[in-house]
Coordinates of C-alpha atoms and ligand atoms in Angstrom, one line a residue:
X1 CA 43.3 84.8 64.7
X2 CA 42.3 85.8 68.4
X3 CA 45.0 88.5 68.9
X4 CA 45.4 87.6 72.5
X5 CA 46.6 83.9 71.0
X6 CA 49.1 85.8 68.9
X7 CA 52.6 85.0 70.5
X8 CA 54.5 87.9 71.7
X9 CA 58.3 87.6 70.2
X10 CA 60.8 86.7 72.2
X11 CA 63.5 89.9 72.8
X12 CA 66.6 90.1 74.4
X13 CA 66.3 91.5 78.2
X14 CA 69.3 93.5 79.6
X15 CA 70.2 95.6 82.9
X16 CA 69.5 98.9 82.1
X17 CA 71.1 100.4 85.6
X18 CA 72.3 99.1 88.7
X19 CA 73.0 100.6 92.4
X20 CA 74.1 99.2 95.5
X21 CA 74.0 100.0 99.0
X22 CA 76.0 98.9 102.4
X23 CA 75.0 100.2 105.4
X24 CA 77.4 102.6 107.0
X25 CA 79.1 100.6 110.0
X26 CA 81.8 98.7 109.7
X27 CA 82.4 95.2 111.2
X28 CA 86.7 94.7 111.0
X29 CA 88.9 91.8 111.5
X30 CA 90.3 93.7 114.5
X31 CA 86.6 94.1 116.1
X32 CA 85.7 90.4 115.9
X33 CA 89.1 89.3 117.1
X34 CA 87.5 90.7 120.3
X35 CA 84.3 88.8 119.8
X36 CA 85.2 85.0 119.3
X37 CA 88.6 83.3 119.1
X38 CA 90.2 84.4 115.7
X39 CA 92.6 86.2 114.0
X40 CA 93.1 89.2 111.2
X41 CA 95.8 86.8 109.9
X42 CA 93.8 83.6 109.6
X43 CA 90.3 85.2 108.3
X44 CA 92.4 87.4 105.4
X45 CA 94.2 83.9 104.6
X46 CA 91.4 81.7 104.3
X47 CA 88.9 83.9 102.9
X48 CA 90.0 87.2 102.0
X49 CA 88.1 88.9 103.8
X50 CA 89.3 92.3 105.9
X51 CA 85.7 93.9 106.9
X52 CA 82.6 94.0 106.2
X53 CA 78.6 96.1 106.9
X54 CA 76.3 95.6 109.5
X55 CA 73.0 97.2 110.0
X56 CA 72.3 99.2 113.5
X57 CA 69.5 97.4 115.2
X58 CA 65.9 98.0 113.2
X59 CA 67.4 98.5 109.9
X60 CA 65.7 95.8 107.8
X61 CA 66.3 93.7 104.3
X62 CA 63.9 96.0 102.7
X63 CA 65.4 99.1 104.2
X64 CA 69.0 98.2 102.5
X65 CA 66.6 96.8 99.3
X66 CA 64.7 100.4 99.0
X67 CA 68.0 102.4 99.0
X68 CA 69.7 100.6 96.2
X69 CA 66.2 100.4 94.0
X70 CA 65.7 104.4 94.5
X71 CA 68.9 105.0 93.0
X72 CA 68.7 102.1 90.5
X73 CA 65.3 103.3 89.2
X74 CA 67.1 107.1 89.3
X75 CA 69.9 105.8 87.2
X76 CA 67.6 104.2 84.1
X77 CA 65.7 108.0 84.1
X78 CA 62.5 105.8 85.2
X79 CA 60.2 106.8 88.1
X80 CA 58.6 103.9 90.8
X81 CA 55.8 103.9 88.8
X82 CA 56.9 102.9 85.9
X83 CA 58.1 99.4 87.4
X84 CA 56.0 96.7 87.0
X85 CA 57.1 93.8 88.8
X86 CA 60.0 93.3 91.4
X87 CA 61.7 89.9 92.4
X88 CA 63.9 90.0 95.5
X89 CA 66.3 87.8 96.2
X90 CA 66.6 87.2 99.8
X91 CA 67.4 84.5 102.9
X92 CA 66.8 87.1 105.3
X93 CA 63.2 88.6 104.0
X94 CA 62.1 91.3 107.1
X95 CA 59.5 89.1 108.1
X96 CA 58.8 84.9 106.8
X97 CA 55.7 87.5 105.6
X98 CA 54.4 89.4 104.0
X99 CA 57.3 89.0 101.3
X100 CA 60.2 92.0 101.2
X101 CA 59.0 92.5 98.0
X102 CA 55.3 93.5 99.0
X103 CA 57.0 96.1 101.3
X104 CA 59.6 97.5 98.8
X105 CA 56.5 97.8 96.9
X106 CA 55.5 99.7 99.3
X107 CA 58.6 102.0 100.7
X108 CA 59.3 102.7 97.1
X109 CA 55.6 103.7 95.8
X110 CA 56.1 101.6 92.8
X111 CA 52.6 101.6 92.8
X112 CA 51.8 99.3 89.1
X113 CA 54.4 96.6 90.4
X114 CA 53.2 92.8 91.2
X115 CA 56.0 90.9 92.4
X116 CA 57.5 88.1 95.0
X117 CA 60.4 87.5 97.1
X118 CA 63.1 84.5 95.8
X119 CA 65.1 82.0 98.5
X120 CA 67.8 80.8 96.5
X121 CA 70.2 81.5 99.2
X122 CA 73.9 83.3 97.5
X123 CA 72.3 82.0 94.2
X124 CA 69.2 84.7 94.8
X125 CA 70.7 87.8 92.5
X126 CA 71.6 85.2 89.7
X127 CA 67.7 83.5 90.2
X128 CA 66.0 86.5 90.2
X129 CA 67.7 87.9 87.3
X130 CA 67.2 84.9 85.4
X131 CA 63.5 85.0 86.3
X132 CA 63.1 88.7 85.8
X133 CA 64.6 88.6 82.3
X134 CA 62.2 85.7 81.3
X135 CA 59.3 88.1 82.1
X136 CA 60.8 91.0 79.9
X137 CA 62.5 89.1 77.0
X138 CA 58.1 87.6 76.9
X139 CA 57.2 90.8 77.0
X140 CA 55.0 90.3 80.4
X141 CA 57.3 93.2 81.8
X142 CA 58.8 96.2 80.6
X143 CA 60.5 97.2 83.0
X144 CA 61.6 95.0 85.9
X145 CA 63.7 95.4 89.1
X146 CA 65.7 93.1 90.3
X147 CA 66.8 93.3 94.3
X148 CA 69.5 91.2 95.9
X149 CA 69.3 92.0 99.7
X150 CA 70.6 90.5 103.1
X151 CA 71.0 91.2 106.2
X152 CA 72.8 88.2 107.5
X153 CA 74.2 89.8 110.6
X154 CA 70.2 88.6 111.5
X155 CA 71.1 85.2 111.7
X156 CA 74.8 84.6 112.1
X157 CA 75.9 83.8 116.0
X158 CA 78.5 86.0 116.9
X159 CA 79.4 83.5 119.7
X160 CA 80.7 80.9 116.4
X161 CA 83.9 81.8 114.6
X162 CA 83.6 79.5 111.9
X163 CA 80.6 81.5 110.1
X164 CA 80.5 84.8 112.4
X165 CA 83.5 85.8 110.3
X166 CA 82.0 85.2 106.5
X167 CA 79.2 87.4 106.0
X168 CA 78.4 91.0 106.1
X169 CA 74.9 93.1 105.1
X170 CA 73.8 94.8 101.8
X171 CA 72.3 94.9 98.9
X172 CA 72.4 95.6 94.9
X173 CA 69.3 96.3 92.5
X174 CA 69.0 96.5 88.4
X175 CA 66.8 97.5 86.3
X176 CA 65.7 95.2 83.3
X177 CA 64.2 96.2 80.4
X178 CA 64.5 95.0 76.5
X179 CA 67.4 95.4 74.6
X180 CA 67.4 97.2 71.5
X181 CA 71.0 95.8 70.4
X182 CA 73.4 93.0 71.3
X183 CA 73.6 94.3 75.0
X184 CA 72.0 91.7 77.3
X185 CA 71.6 88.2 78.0
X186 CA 72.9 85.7 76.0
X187 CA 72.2 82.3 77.8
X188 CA 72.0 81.2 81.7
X189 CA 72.2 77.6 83.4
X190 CA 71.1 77.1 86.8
X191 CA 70.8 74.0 88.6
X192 CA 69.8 72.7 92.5
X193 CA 71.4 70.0 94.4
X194 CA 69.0 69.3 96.8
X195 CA 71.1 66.8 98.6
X196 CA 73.3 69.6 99.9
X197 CA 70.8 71.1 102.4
X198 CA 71.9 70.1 105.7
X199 CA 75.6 71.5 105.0
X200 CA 74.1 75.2 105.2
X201 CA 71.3 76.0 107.1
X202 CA 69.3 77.7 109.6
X203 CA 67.6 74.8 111.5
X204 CA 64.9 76.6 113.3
X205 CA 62.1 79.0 112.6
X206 CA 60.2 77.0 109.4
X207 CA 57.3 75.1 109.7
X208 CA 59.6 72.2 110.7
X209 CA 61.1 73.4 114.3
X210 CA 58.8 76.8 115.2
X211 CA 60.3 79.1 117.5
X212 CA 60.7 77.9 120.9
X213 CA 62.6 78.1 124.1
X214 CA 64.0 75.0 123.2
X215 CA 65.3 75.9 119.8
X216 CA 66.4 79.5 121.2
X217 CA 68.6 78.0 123.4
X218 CA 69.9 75.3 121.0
X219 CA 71.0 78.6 118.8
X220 CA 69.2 76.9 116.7
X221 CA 68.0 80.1 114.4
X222 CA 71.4 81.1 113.4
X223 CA 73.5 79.9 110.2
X224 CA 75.0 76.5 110.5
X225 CA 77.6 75.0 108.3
X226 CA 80.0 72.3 107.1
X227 CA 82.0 74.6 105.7
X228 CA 84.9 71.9 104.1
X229 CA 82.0 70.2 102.3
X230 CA 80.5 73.6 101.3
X231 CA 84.1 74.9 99.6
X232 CA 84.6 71.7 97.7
X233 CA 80.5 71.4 96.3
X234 CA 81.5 75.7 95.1
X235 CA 84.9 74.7 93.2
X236 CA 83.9 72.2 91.8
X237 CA 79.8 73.7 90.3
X238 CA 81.4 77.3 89.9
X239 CA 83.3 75.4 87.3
X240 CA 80.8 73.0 85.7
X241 CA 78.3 74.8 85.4
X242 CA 80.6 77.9 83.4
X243 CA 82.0 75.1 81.5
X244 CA 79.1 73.1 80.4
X245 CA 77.4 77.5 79.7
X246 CA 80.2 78.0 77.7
X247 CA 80.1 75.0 75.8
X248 CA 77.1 75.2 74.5
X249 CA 77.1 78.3 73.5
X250 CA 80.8 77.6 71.9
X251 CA 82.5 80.5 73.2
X252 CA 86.2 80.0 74.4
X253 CA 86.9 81.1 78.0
X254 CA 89.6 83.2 76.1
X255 CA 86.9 85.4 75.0
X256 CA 85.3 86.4 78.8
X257 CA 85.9 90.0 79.5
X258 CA 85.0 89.4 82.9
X259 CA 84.3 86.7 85.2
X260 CA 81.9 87.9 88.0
X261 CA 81.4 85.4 91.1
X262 CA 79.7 85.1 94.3
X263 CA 81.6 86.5 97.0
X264 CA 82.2 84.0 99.8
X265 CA 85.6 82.8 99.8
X266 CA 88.0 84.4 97.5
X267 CA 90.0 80.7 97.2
X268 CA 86.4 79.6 96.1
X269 CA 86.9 82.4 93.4
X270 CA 90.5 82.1 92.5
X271 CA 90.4 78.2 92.4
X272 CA 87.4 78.0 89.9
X273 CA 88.8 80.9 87.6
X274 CA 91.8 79.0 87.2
X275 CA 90.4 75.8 86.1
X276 CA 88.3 77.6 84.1
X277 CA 91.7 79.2 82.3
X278 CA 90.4 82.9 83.3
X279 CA 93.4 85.0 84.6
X280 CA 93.5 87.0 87.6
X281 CA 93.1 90.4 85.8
X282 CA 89.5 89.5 84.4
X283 CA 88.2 88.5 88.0
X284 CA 86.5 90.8 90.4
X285 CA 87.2 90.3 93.9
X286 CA 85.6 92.8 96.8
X287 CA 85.3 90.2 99.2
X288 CA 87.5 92.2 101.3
X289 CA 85.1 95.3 101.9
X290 CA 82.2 93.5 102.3
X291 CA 82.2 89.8 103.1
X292 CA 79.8 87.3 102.0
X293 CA 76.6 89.3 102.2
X294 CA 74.9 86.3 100.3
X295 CA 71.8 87.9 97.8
X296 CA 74.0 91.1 97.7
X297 CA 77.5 89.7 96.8
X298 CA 77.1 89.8 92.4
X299 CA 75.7 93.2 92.2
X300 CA 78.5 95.0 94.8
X301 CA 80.5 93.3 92.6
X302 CA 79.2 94.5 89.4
X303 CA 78.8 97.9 90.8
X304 CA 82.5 97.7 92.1
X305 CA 83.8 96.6 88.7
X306 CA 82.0 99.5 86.7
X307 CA 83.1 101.8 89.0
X308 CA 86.7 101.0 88.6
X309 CA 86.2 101.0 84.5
X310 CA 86.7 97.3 84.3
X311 CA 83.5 96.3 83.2
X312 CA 82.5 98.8 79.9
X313 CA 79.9 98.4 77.5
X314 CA 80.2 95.4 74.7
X315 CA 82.4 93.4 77.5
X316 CA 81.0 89.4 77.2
X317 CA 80.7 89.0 81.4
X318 CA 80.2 85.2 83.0
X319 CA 78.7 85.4 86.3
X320 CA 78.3 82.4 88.6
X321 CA 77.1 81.8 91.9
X322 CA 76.4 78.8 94.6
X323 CA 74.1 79.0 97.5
X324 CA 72.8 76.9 100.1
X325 CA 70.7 74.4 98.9
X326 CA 72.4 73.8 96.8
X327 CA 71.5 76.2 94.0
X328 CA 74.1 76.7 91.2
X329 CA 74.0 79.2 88.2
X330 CA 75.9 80.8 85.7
X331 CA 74.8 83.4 83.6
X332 CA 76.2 84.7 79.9
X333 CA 75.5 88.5 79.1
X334 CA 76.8 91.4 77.0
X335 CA 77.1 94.5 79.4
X336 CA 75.9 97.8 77.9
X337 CA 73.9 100.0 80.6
X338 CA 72.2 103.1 79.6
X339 CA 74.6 105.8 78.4
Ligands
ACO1 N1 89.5 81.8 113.3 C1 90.4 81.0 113.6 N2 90.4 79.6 113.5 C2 89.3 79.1 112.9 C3 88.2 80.0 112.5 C4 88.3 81.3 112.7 N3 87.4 82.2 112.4 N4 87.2 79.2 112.0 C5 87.7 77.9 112.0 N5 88.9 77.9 112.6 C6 89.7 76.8 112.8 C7 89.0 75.4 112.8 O1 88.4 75.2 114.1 C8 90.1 74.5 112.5 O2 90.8 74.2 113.7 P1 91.4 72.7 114.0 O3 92.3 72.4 112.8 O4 92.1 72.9 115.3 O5 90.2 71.9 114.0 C9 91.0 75.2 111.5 O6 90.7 76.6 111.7 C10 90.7 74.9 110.1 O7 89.3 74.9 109.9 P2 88.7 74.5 108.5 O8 87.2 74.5 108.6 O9 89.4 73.3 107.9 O10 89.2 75.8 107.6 P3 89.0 76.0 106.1 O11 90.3 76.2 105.4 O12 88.1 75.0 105.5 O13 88.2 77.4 106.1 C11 86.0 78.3 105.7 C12 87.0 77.5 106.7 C13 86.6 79.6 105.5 C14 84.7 78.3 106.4 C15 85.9 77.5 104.4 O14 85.7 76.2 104.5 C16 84.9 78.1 103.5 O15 85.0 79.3 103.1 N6 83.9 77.4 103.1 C17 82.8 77.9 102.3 C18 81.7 78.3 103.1 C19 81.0 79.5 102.7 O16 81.5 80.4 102.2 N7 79.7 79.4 102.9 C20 78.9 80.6 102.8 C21 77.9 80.6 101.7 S1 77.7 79.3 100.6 C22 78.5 79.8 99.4 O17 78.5 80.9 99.3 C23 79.2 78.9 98.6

């Protein structure tokens, strides 16, 4: 038999190491109460949020992408040239192109990497990792880094309270590699609902409306949003689509260690843990610190919940996500990083 017809087995792919990065200035309740008509008070009660990053002017997706990969790649004891292909999940790529991912390629001299940048809106951590692991549990890639990264302060309209408020900047990267035990992951299901695209958008700058002086002075290039209908369409997949991933894989939300969500409303979060019957003390909520920052939100949390020794090797973690689109996912893993 042709060897190159030979199939390669299918292996388990886990994260290996993970690192985040915010950038250093902080955006507070307090300051935007002086930007818009709002209040500490209201934004803390409907979202839960008390602060969050923003970049300094010229500080880029890929700037806040390459910071969290150098470490991430330091952390699995790898070097930039041992990575060999690179998804980033982003809405707010540096330029529509090249892709960020060409110049992380770049920044980080990860010099035997092929890879491509992934618009799944607050689903793009969950849809790169989902595609990334694919490529290493084949045994296309060895070793394969996976970037969430926004800089949403690039497209939100501090002039709007009801989305200047939400979101915040950063990132989170992981390594993936194959597992050589139970660590890794077990099972994902992601879906779209196309239908949902006009309630979050940014109507201006795609092929469809190119930049103009009329669509500049529309404010047609910043983040737009039904936000009611964008709450309900969360609950109510963040649930179903855990559900229907536990399921099928017959495991008990009982059994969850930790339930890791998107980041953009912690009511969203609380709302669709407790349907799900997970208590309080197995969710991670840093909403808080850092907003919604979109691509970035699942891996500050991860990083956030290792940090604080809630999230230990062995644990069975659910992570969900919905994003503009709509994309939906949930994702089934046994944690276990690199000793
Ligand atoms: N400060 C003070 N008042 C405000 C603000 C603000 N920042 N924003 C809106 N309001 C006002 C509204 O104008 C409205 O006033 P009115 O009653 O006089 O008309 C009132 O507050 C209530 O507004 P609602 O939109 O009904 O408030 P709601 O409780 O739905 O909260 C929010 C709004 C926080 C946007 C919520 O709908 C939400 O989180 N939606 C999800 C959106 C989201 O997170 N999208 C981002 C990414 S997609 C995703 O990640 C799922």
């Amino acid at each position: 038999m042709n060897a190159s017809l030979t199939p390669r087995p299918v292996r388990r792919a886990r994260i290996a190491s993970l690192a985040t990065y915010v950038p250093p200035k902080v955006l507070s309740n307090a300051d935007l109460e002086k930007m818009v008509d709002t209040s500490d008070e209201w934004i803390r009660q409907r979202t839960g949020i008390r602060e969050r990053h923003i970049v300094d002017p010229g500080v880029a997706t890929s700037d806040l992408a390459a910071a969290a990969s150098r470490e991430a790649i330091a952390r699995a004891g790898l070097t930039p040239s041992d990575i060999d292909f690179i998804v980033v999940g982003t809405t707010t790529p540096d330029m529509l192109f090249p892709s960020t991912a060409c110049l992380l390629q770049a920044k980080l001299g990860a010099d035997h990497a092929w890879g491509y940048d992934l618009l799944a809106a607050c689903s793009g951590f969950t849809y790169a990792l989902t595609t990334a692991s694919q490529m290493v549990a084949s045994g296309a890639s060895r070793y394969a880094l996976v970037v969430g990264a926004d800089v949403m302060s690039s497209i939100i309209d501090y002039t709007d309270r009801t989305t200047c408020v939400l979101f915040g900047d950063g990132a989170g990267a992981v390594i993936v590699e194959a597992s050589d035990g139970e660590a890794g992951m077990i099972d994902f299901l992601n879906y779209v609902d196309g239908h949902g695209g006009d309630a979050l958008c940014m109507p201006a700058g795609g092929s469809l409306r190119p930049a103009s002086k009329e669509t500049i002075e529309g404010r047609l290039h910043y983040v737009k949003q039904d936000g009611q209908s964008v709450f309900r369409f969360a609950v109510r997949n963040t649930e179903d689509a855990c559900r229907r991933l536990l399921e099928r894989n017959g495991i008990d939300a009982s059994h969850i260690d930790l339930f890791v969500s998107h980041q953009a409303n912690q009511r969203i979060i609380r709302s669709a843990a407790e349907k799900l019957g997970i208590p309080d003390e197995k969710v991670v909520i840093n909403i808080e610190r850092f907003g919604n920052t979109t691509a970035g939100t699942i891996p500050l949390a991860l990083n956030d919940a290792v940090d604080e020794g809630r999230l230990k090797a062995g644990d069975l973690l659910l992570v969900a996500s919905v994003g503009a689109g709509f994309t939906v996912s949930a994702i089934l893993m046994r944690w276990g990083l690199k000793a």
